CSV table of C-alpha atoms and ligand atoms in Angstrom, one decimal:
chain,number,residue,atom,x,y,z
A,254,MET,CA,0.0,0.0,0.0
A,255,LEU,CA,1.2,3.5,-0.8
A,256,SER,CA,2.1,5.7,2.1
A,257,PRO,CA,-0.3,8.6,2.7
A,258,SER,CA,2.0,11.0,1.0
A,259,LEU,CA,2.2,8.9,-2.1
A,260,SER,CA,-1.4,7.7,-2.4
A,261,PRO,CA,-3.4,9.5,-5.2
A,262,LEU,CA,-5.1,12.8,-4.3
A,263,GLN,CA,-8.8,12.2,-4.1
A,264,VAL,CA,-10.7,14.8,-6.1
A,265,ALA,CA,-14.5,14.9,-6.6
A,266,ILE,CA,-16.1,16.6,-9.6
A,267,SER,CA,-19.8,17.5,-9.1
A,268,LEU,CA,-22.1,17.4,-12.1
A,269,GLY,CA,-23.5,20.9,-12.0
A,270,ASP,CA,-26.7,21.8,-13.8
A,271,PRO,CA,-27.1,19.1,-16.6
A,272,ALA,CA,-29.1,21.6,-18.7
A,273,GLY,CA,-26.0,23.9,-18.8
A,274,ILE,CA,-22.4,23.6,-19.9
A,275,GLY,CA,-21.1,22.1,-16.6
A,276,PRO,CA,-20.8,18.5,-17.6
A,277,GLU,CA,-19.4,19.5,-21.0
A,278,VAL,CA,-16.6,21.7,-19.7
A,279,ALA,CA,-15.8,19.0,-17.0
A,280,LEU,CA,-15.5,16.2,-19.6
A,281,LYS,CA,-13.5,18.4,-22.0
A,282,ALA,CA,-11.1,19.5,-19.2
A,283,LEU,CA,-10.7,15.9,-18.1
A,284,ALA,CA,-9.8,14.9,-21.7
A,285,ILE,CA,-7.1,17.7,-21.7
A,286,ALA,CA,-5.9,16.7,-18.3
A,287,GLN,CA,-5.6,13.1,-19.3
A,288,SER,CA,-3.7,13.9,-22.5
A,289,GLN,CA,-1.3,16.3,-20.6
A,290,GLY,CA,-0.6,13.8,-17.8
A,291,LEU,CA,-2.0,16.1,-15.2
A,292,LEU,CA,-3.9,13.3,-13.4
A,293,GLN,CA,-0.9,11.0,-12.7
A,294,HIS,CA,-1.2,11.4,-8.9
A,295,THR,CA,-4.9,12.1,-8.7
A,296,GLU,CA,-8.0,9.9,-8.6
A,297,ILE,CA,-11.0,11.7,-10.0
A,298,THR,CA,-14.5,10.7,-8.9
A,299,LEU,CA,-17.5,12.0,-11.0
A,300,VAL,CA,-20.4,12.8,-8.6
A,301,GLY,CA,-24.0,13.0,-9.7
A,302,SER,CA,-26.5,11.3,-12.0
A,303,PRO,CA,-24.7,8.7,-14.1
A,304,LEU,CA,-27.4,9.2,-16.8
A,305,CYS,CA,-26.6,12.9,-17.1
A,306,TRP,CA,-22.8,12.3,-17.3
A,307,GLN,CA,-23.4,9.6,-20.0
A,308,THR,CA,-25.9,11.7,-22.0
A,309,CYS,CA,-23.4,14.6,-22.2
A,310,TYR,CA,-20.6,12.3,-23.3
A,311,GLN,CA,-22.8,10.6,-25.9
A,312,ASN,CA,-24.0,13.9,-27.3
A,313,LEU,CA,-20.6,15.4,-27.7
A,314,ARG,CA,-18.1,12.5,-28.3
A,315,SER,CA,-18.4,12.6,-32.1
A,316,ARG,CA,-18.0,16.4,-32.2
A,317,THR,CA,-15.3,17.3,-29.8
A,318,GLU,CA,-12.7,15.8,-27.4
A,319,VAL,CA,-14.5,14.7,-24.2
A,320,ALA,CA,-13.3,12.2,-21.6
A,321,ASP,CA,-15.4,9.0,-21.2
A,322,PRO,CA,-17.1,9.0,-17.7
A,323,ALA,CA,-16.4,5.3,-17.6
A,324,ASP,CA,-12.7,6.1,-17.2
A,325,PHE,CA,-13.3,7.5,-13.7
A,326,ALA,CA,-14.7,6.4,-10.4
A,327,GLN,CA,-18.3,7.4,-9.8
A,328,ARG,CA,-20.3,8.4,-6.8
A,329,THR,CA,-23.9,8.3,-8.1
A,330,THR,CA,-27.0,10.2,-7.2
A,331,ALA,CA,-30.5,9.7,-8.6
A,332,ASP,CA,-31.1,10.2,-12.3
A,333,PRO,CA,-33.8,12.7,-13.2
A,334,PRO,CA,-37.3,11.3,-13.6
A,335,THR,CA,-37.8,12.9,-17.0
A,336,ASP,CA,-35.5,14.0,-19.8
A,337,ILE,CA,-33.5,17.2,-19.0
A,338,GLN,CA,-34.1,19.8,-21.7
A,339,THR,CA,-30.8,21.5,-22.6
A,340,GLY,CA,-30.8,25.2,-22.0
A,341,GLU,CA,-33.9,25.2,-19.8
A,342,ILE,CA,-34.1,26.2,-16.2
A,343,THR,CA,-36.2,23.5,-14.5
A,344,ALA,CA,-36.8,22.1,-11.0
A,345,GLU,CA,-35.6,18.7,-12.3
A,346,SER,CA,-32.2,20.0,-13.3
A,347,GLY,CA,-32.0,22.0,-10.1
A,348,GLU,CA,-32.7,19.0,-8.0
A,349,VAL,CA,-30.1,16.9,-9.9
A,350,SER,CA,-27.4,19.5,-9.5
A,351,PHE,CA,-28.2,20.1,-5.8
A,352,ARG,CA,-28.0,16.3,-5.1
A,353,ALA,CA,-24.6,16.1,-6.8
A,354,LEU,CA,-23.2,18.9,-4.7
A,355,GLU,CA,-24.7,17.4,-1.5
A,356,SER,CA,-23.2,14.0,-2.3
A,357,ALA,CA,-19.7,15.5,-3.1
A,358,ILE,CA,-19.8,17.3,0.2
A,359,ALA,CA,-20.9,14.2,2.1
A,360,GLY,CA,-18.1,12.2,0.5
A,361,THR,CA,-15.6,14.9,1.5
A,362,LEU,CA,-16.8,15.1,5.1
A,363,GLU,CA,-16.7,11.3,5.3
A,364,GLY,CA,-13.0,11.5,4.3
A,365,GLN,CA,-13.4,10.1,0.7
A,366,PHE,CA,-12.3,13.3,-1.1
A,367,GLU,CA,-9.7,16.0,-0.3
A,368,ALA,CA,-11.1,18.4,-2.9
A,369,ILE,CA,-14.2,19.2,-4.8
A,370,VAL,CA,-14.4,20.9,-8.2
A,371,THR,CA,-17.9,22.0,-8.7
A,372,ALA,CA,-19.4,22.4,-12.2
A,373,PRO,CA,-21.7,25.5,-12.4
A,374,ILE,CA,-25.3,25.3,-11.1
A,375,ALA,CA,-28.2,27.7,-11.9
A,376,LYS,CA,-29.4,29.4,-8.7
A,377,ALA,CA,-32.9,29.9,-10.3
A,378,ALA,CA,-33.2,26.1,-10.9
A,379,TRP,CA,-32.3,25.5,-7.2
A,380,GLN,CA,-35.1,27.9,-6.2
A,381,LEU,CA,-37.6,26.0,-8.4
A,382,ALA,CA,-36.5,22.7,-6.8
A,383,GLY,CA,-37.1,24.2,-3.3
A,384,HIS,CA,-33.4,24.8,-2.4
A,385,GLY,CA,-33.3,28.4,-1.2
A,386,TYR,CA,-29.5,28.8,-1.2
A,387,PRO,CA,-28.1,31.8,-3.2
A,388,GLY,CA,-25.2,29.7,-4.4
A,389,GLN,CA,-22.9,26.7,-3.9
A,390,THR,CA,-20.6,28.6,-1.6
A,391,GLU,CA,-23.3,29.1,1.0
A,392,VAL,CA,-24.2,25.3,0.9
A,393,LEU,CA,-20.5,24.4,1.4
A,394,ALA,CA,-20.0,26.8,4.3
A,395,GLU,CA,-23.1,25.6,6.0
A,396,ALA,CA,-22.3,21.9,5.6
A,397,ALA,CA,-18.8,22.4,6.8
A,398,GLN,CA,-20.1,24.3,9.8
A,399,VAL,CA,-17.4,27.0,9.5
A,400,SER,CA,-17.8,30.4,11.1
A,401,ARG,CA,-15.7,32.1,8.4
A,402,SER,CA,-15.7,31.4,4.7
A,403,GLY,CA,-15.0,33.5,1.6
A,404,MET,CA,-15.3,33.6,-2.2
A,405,LEU,CA,-11.8,34.1,-3.6
A,406,PHE,CA,-11.1,34.3,-7.4
A,407,VAL,CA,-7.6,33.2,-8.5
A,408,ALA,CA,-6.2,33.6,-12.0
A,409,ARG,CA,-2.7,33.1,-13.3
A,410,SER,CA,-1.5,35.2,-16.2
A,411,PRO,CA,-0.3,33.0,-19.1
A,412,GLN,CA,2.0,35.9,-20.2
A,413,THR,CA,3.8,36.7,-16.9
A,414,GLY,CA,2.8,34.0,-14.4
A,415,TRP,CA,1.5,36.7,-12.1
A,416,GLU,CA,-1.4,35.6,-9.9
A,417,LEU,CA,-4.5,37.7,-9.5
A,418,ARG,CA,-6.4,37.1,-6.3
A,419,THR,CA,-9.6,38.9,-5.4
A,420,LEU,CA,-11.7,38.2,-2.4
A,421,LEU,CA,-15.3,39.4,-2.3
A,422,ALA,CA,-16.4,40.8,1.1
A,423,THR,CA,-20.1,40.3,0.2
A,424,THR,CA,-21.4,37.9,-2.4
A,425,HIS,CA,-24.9,37.0,-3.4
A,426,ILE,CA,-26.9,39.8,-2.1
A,427,PRO,CA,-28.8,42.7,-3.8
A,428,LEU,CA,-26.7,45.8,-4.4
A,429,ARG,CA,-29.0,47.9,-2.2
A,430,ASP,CA,-28.2,45.7,0.8
A,431,VAL,CA,-24.4,46.0,0.4
A,432,PRO,CA,-23.9,49.2,2.5
A,433,HIS,CA,-26.0,47.7,5.3
A,434,VAL,CA,-24.3,44.4,5.4
A,435,LEU,CA,-20.7,45.8,5.3
A,436,SER,CA,-19.3,46.4,8.7
A,437,PRO,CA,-15.9,46.6,10.5
A,438,GLU,CA,-16.7,43.1,12.0
A,439,LEU,CA,-17.4,41.6,8.6
A,440,LEU,CA,-14.4,43.1,6.9
A,441,THR,CA,-12.1,42.0,9.8
A,442,GLN,CA,-13.4,38.5,9.4
A,443,LYS,CA,-12.8,38.5,5.6
A,444,LEU,CA,-9.4,40.2,5.8
A,445,SER,CA,-8.1,37.8,8.5
A,446,LEU,CA,-9.4,34.9,6.5
A,447,LEU,CA,-7.6,36.2,3.4
A,448,ILE,CA,-4.4,36.7,5.3
A,449,ASP,CA,-4.5,33.1,6.7
A,450,CYS,CA,-5.3,31.8,3.2
A,451,LEU,CA,-2.4,33.6,1.6
A,452,ARG,CA,0.0,32.2,4.2
A,453,GLN,CA,-1.3,28.6,4.3
A,454,ASP,CA,-2.5,28.0,0.7
A,455,PHE,CA,-0.2,30.3,-1.3
A,456,GLY,CA,2.9,30.5,1.0
A,457,ILE,CA,2.8,34.4,1.2
A,458,ASP,CA,3.7,35.4,4.8
A,459,ARG,CA,4.0,39.1,4.3
A,460,PRO,CA,1.4,40.1,1.7
A,461,THR,CA,0.4,43.4,0.2
A,462,ILE,CA,-3.4,43.6,0.1
A,463,ALA,CA,-5.3,46.4,-1.6
A,464,ILE,CA,-8.8,47.3,-0.3
A,465,ALA,CA,-11.4,48.9,-2.4
A,466,GLY,CA,-13.5,51.9,-1.3
A,467,LEU,CA,-17.3,51.7,-1.6
A,468,ASN,CA,-18.2,55.0,-3.3
A,469,PRO,CA,-17.0,56.7,-6.4
A,470,HIS,CA,-13.5,58.2,-5.8
A,471,SER,CA,-13.6,56.5,-2.4
A,472,GLY,CA,-16.2,59.1,-1.3
A,473,GLU,CA,-14.1,62.2,-2.2
A,474,GLN,CA,-13.6,63.1,1.5
A,475,GLY,CA,-17.3,62.4,2.2
A,476,ARG,CA,-18.8,64.4,-0.6
A,477,LEU,CA,-19.8,61.3,-2.7
A,478,GLY,CA,-20.6,59.0,0.2
A,479,ARG,CA,-19.6,58.8,3.8
A,480,GLU,CA,-18.7,55.1,4.5
A,481,GLU,CA,-15.0,55.7,3.9
A,482,GLN,CA,-14.8,58.6,6.3
A,483,ASP,CA,-17.2,57.2,8.9
A,484,TRP,CA,-15.6,53.8,9.3
A,485,LEU,CA,-13.6,52.3,6.5
A,486,ILE,CA,-10.5,54.6,7.0
A,487,PRO,CA,-10.5,54.1,10.8
A,488,TRP,CA,-11.1,50.4,10.4
A,489,LEU,CA,-8.1,50.1,8.1
A,490,ALA,CA,-5.9,52.0,10.5
A,491,SER,CA,-6.8,49.5,13.2
A,492,MET,CA,-6.1,46.6,10.9
A,493,ARG,CA,-2.6,48.0,10.2
A,494,ASP,CA,-1.9,47.8,14.0
A,495,ARG,CA,-3.4,44.3,14.2
A,496,PHE,CA,-1.5,42.9,11.2
A,497,PRO,CA,1.9,44.7,11.1
A,498,GLN,CA,3.3,42.0,8.8
A,499,VAL,CA,0.7,42.9,6.1
A,500,GLN,CA,0.9,46.0,3.9
A,501,LEU,CA,-2.6,47.3,3.6
A,502,GLN,CA,-3.4,49.8,0.9
A,503,GLY,CA,-6.7,51.7,0.7
A,504,PRO,CA,-9.5,52.3,0.8
A,505,GLN,CA,-8.6,53.0,-2.8
A,506,PRO,CA,-10.9,54.4,-5.5
A,507,PRO,CA,-12.6,51.3,-7.0
A,508,ASP,CA,-12.5,52.4,-10.6
A,509,THR,CA,-8.7,52.3,-10.7
A,510,LEU,CA,-7.9,49.7,-8.0
A,511,TRP,CA,-7.4,46.8,-10.5
A,512,LEU,CA,-5.3,48.8,-13.0
A,513,SER,CA,-2.1,47.4,-11.3
A,514,ALA,CA,-3.6,43.9,-11.9
A,515,GLY,CA,-4.1,44.6,-15.6
A,516,GLN,CA,-0.5,45.8,-15.9
A,517,ALA,CA,1.0,42.9,-13.9
A,518,TRP,CA,-1.1,40.5,-16.0
A,519,GLN,CA,0.4,41.8,-19.2
A,520,ARG,CA,4.0,42.9,-18.3
A,521,ALA,CA,6.5,41.0,-16.3
A,522,GLY,CA,8.1,42.8,-13.4
A,523,VAL,CA,5.2,45.2,-12.6
A,524,ALA,CA,4.6,45.5,-8.9
A,525,ALA,CA,1.0,44.7,-7.9
A,526,PRO,CA,-0.7,43.6,-4.7
A,527,ASP,CA,-0.8,39.9,-3.7
A,528,ALA,CA,-4.5,40.2,-3.2
A,529,TYR,CA,-7.4,42.6,-3.6
A,530,LEU,CA,-10.4,42.9,-1.3
A,531,ALA,CA,-13.6,43.9,-3.1
A,532,LEU,CA,-16.5,45.1,-1.1
A,533,TYR,CA,-19.2,43.6,-3.3
A,534,HIS,CA,-19.7,41.0,-6.0
A,535,ASP,CA,-19.6,43.0,-9.2
A,536,GLN,CA,-17.0,45.4,-8.0
A,537,GLY,CA,-14.5,42.5,-7.8
A,538,LEU,CA,-15.8,40.3,-10.6
A,539,ILE,CA,-16.0,42.8,-13.4
A,540,PRO,CA,-12.2,43.3,-13.4
A,541,VAL,CA,-11.6,39.6,-12.8
A,542,LYS,CA,-13.8,38.4,-15.6
A,543,LEU,CA,-12.8,41.2,-18.0
A,544,LEU,CA,-9.1,40.3,-17.5
A,545,ALA,CA,-9.3,36.5,-17.0
A,546,PHE,CA,-12.6,35.0,-17.9
A,547,ASP,CA,-11.0,31.8,-19.4
A,548,ARG,CA,-8.5,31.5,-16.6
A,549,ALA,CA,-10.1,32.5,-13.3
A,550,VAL,CA,-11.1,30.0,-10.6
A,551,ASN,CA,-13.6,30.5,-7.9
A,552,THR,CA,-12.4,29.0,-4.7
A,553,THR,CA,-14.1,28.8,-1.3
A,554,ILE,CA,-11.7,29.6,1.4
A,555,GLY,CA,-12.1,28.8,5.1
A,556,LEU,CA,-13.3,25.3,4.5
A,557,PRO,CA,-11.7,22.2,6.0
A,558,PHE,CA,-11.3,20.9,2.4
A,559,VAL,CA,-10.5,22.4,-1.0
A,560,ARG,CA,-13.3,23.6,-3.2
A,561,THR,CA,-12.8,25.2,-6.6
A,562,SER,CA,-15.1,26.0,-9.5
A,563,PRO,CA,-14.8,27.7,-12.9
A,564,ASP,CA,-15.6,31.4,-12.9
A,565,HIS,CA,-18.4,31.1,-15.3
A,566,GLY,CA,-22.0,29.9,-15.0
A,567,THR,CA,-24.3,27.5,-16.8
A,568,ALA,CA,-24.2,29.4,-20.1
A,569,PHE,CA,-27.6,28.1,-21.1
A,570,ASP,CA,-27.4,30.0,-24.4
A,571,ILE,CA,-24.6,27.7,-25.7
A,572,ALA,CA,-25.4,24.5,-23.8
A,573,GLY,CA,-25.3,21.2,-25.7
A,574,GLN,CA,-23.6,22.7,-28.8
A,575,GLY,CA,-20.1,21.6,-28.0
A,576,MET,CA,-18.7,25.2,-28.1
A,577,ALA,CA,-18.1,25.8,-24.4
A,578,ARG,CA,-14.5,26.6,-23.6
A,579,PRO,CA,-13.1,24.3,-20.9
A,580,GLU,CA,-10.0,26.5,-19.8
A,581,SER,CA,-11.6,27.9,-16.6
A,582,PHE,CA,-12.7,24.4,-15.5
A,583,LEU,CA,-9.2,23.0,-16.3
A,584,ALA,CA,-7.7,25.8,-14.2
A,585,ALA,CA,-10.1,25.0,-11.4
A,586,LEU,CA,-9.1,21.3,-11.6
A,587,GLU,CA,-5.4,22.2,-11.6
A,588,LEU,CA,-5.8,24.6,-8.7
A,589,ALA,CA,-7.8,22.0,-6.7
A,590,ILE,CA,-5.0,19.5,-7.2
A,591,ALA,CA,-2.3,22.0,-6.2
A,592,LEU,CA,-4.1,23.2,-3.1
A,593,ALA,CA,-4.9,19.7,-2.0
A,594,HIS,CA,-1.3,18.7,-2.5
A,595,ASN,CA,-0.1,21.7,-0.4
A,596,ARG,CA,-2.5,20.9,2.4
A,597,ARG,CA,-1.4,17.3,2.4
A,598,GLN,CA,2.3,18.3,2.6
A,599,ARG,CA,1.5,20.8,5.4
A,600,ALA,CA,-0.3,18.2,7.4
A,601,LEU,CA,2.6,15.8,7.0
A,602,GLN,CA,5.1,18.4,8.1
A,603,LEU,CA,2.9,19.2,11.2
A,604,GLU,CA,2.8,15.5,12.0
A,605,THR,CA,6.6,15.2,11.9
A,606,VAL,CA,7.4,18.2,14.2
B,892,LIG,N1,-20.0,28.7,-10.0
B,892,LIG,C1,-21.3,28.7,-10.4
B,892,LIG,O1,-22.0,27.7,-10.1
B,892,LIG,C2,-21.8,29.8,-11.2
B,892,LIG,C3,-21.0,30.9,-11.5
B,892,LIG,C4,-21.6,32.0,-12.2
B,892,LIG,C5,-22.9,31.9,-12.6
B,892,LIG,N2,-23.7,30.8,-12.3
B,892,LIG,C6,-25.1,30.7,-12.7
B,892,LIG,O2,-25.1,30.5,-14.1
B,892,LIG,C7,-26.3,31.0,-14.6
B,892,LIG,C8,-26.0,31.8,-15.8
B,892,LIG,O3,-25.3,33.0,-15.4
B,892,LIG,P1,-24.8,34.1,-16.4
B,892,LIG,O4,-25.5,34.1,-17.7
B,892,LIG,O5,-24.8,35.4,-15.6
B,892,LIG,O6,-23.2,33.8,-16.6
B,892,LIG,P2,-22.6,32.7,-17.5
B,892,LIG,O7,-21.1,32.7,-17.1
B,892,LIG,O8,-23.3,31.4,-17.5
B,892,LIG,O9,-22.6,33.3,-19.0
B,892,LIG,C9,-22.2,34.6,-19.4
B,892,LIG,C10,-21.8,34.6,-20.8
B,892,LIG,O10,-20.5,33.9,-21.0
B,892,LIG,C11,-20.6,32.9,-21.9
B,892,LIG,N3,-19.9,31.8,-21.4
B,892,LIG,C12,-19.9,31.3,-20.1
B,892,LIG,N4,-19.1,30.3,-19.9
B,892,LIG,C13,-18.5,30.0,-21.1
B,892,LIG,C14,-17.6,29.1,-21.6
B,892,LIG,N5,-17.0,28.2,-20.8
B,892,LIG,N6,-17.3,29.1,-22.9
B,892,LIG,C15,-17.8,30.0,-23.7
B,892,LIG,N7,-18.7,30.9,-23.3
B,892,LIG,C16,-19.0,31.0,-22.0
B,892,LIG,C17,-22.1,32.5,-22.0
B,892,LIG,O11,-22.4,31.9,-23.2
B,892,LIG,C18,-22.7,33.9,-21.8
B,892,LIG,O12,-22.8,34.6,-23.0
B,892,LIG,C19,-27.0,31.7,-13.5
B,892,LIG,O13,-28.0,30.9,-13.0
B,892,LIG,C20,-25.9,31.9,-12.4
B,892,LIG,O14,-26.5,31.8,-11.2
B,892,LIG,C21,-23.2,29.8,-11.6
B,893,LIG,N1,-20.5,34.7,-7.8
B,893,LIG,C1,-19.8,33.7,-8.6
B,893,LIG,C2,-19.7,34.2,-10.0
B,893,LIG,O1,-20.4,35.1,-10.4
B,893,LIG,O2,-18.9,33.6,-10.7
B,893,LIG,C3,-20.7,32.5,-8.6
B,893,LIG,O3,-22.0,32.8,-8.9
B,893,LIG,C4,-20.5,31.7,-7.4
B,893,LIG,O4,-21.4,30.7,-7.3
B,893,LIG,P1,-21.2,29.5,-6.3
B,893,LIG,O5,-21.4,30.1,-5.0
B,893,LIG,O6,-22.3,28.7,-6.7
B,893,LIG,O7,-19.9,28.9,-6.6
C-alpha cells in the first residue's frame, strides 16, 4: 500500500446543472488533463446522476474531445425522472445539481475526497427545486459548519505567471443591501481569512493587500458617500496595527484599483498587490472576468477541504452545442490539485514536528 503522501489525491467533480455547460466543460477539461498527464497522482470521482454524465458524453463525443465518464470512479445520485431539456431552467435539473453537490460534500466530510471541483449550477433552478440557497458557496459553508468562509477568485496570467487574487467581502446579495451588510466586523473576518489563506495555501507570509472603497472616488472626502470617512478609513488604521506583517493599501478608488492587476497580467516585473479585497460581487468580478474569464477560478476559502469552480455559469445560451470553452474548468481542476497537495504536505510536516 502507498504511504499517505504517495497515495493519489482524491478529487470529486460534481455534475453541476445538466441543462447547462457544466458536464461538458468538465469532460472536456478531463480529456485535456488526461492527455497532458495532469492526473498521474490524482484519482477523479465523478459525482452525480450517471445518466446525465453519459448523456453529455454521448451527445458530444463525435464532435469534440471529451473524456469518457467510464474512465473515472463514480459516486452516483438519482437520475432525473424525466429528460432534461438542454438550456432550460427547471426544477428537475436544479434537483439533480443540488444532489450532486450534496453528495460530493458528504463524501468529503466522510474523508473520501480531499477536494471538490464543482461544475456550475443555476441558482434559479435550485429555487424551483425548493433549495433556497443563493449559491454553492453558501451550501458548502453551512455543511462544513465553519464560522468564516470567503469567495476568492484566483487567476494566473499566461503571459507573466503573475497571480490575480480577489476576495469578495459580500457575495450573493442585492446591491442595495451592500452598505448595510458591510461592517468593520465583517471586513475584519474577511481580511483575516484572506491573510490566513495567503499564508497557508499560497505561501505568502507578508502580503500586500489592496482594499477597495465603496463609493466613487472612495467618497471624495465624504462628498460622494460617507462610508470611507465614517468607518472604512478608521477600520483600516486599526487593521494596520493588528496585522503589522501585512501591507494594507486603501481604501482605494474602486475604478482604478485593479489597474495594477491589468498591468501585472500583461507585463513581467510590474509591482502589484498579492490580493485585492472587493466590497461587493460585481466590484470584484468585473475586473476579474474582464481580465481573465477563461483563466479565473472561484475557490471557497475557510473550509476544512479544498473547493474550486470555474468562474463562469451554466451558459444556457450555448449548452449542448459543444462550443463551451473548458479552460476555466481546467484551471479549477489544476488549482484544486495544487491546493490539496499543499494541504497534504503541510499536514505531514505538522505530524513530523
Ligand atoms: N459557480 C457557479 O455555479 C456559477 C457561476 C456564475 C454563474 N452561475 C449561474 O449560471 C447561470 C447563468 O449565469 P450568467 O448568464 O450570468 O453567466 P454565464 O457565465 O453562464 O454566461 C455569461 C456569458 O458567458 C458565456 N460563457 C460562459 N461560460 C462560457 C464558456 N465556458 N465558454 C464559452 N462561453 C461561455 C455565456 O455563453 C454567456 O454569454 C445563473 O443561473 C448563475 O447563477 C453559476
Ligand atoms: N459569484 C460567482 C460568479 O459570479 O462567478 C458564482 O456565482 C459563485 O457561485 P457559487 O457560490 O455557486 O460557486
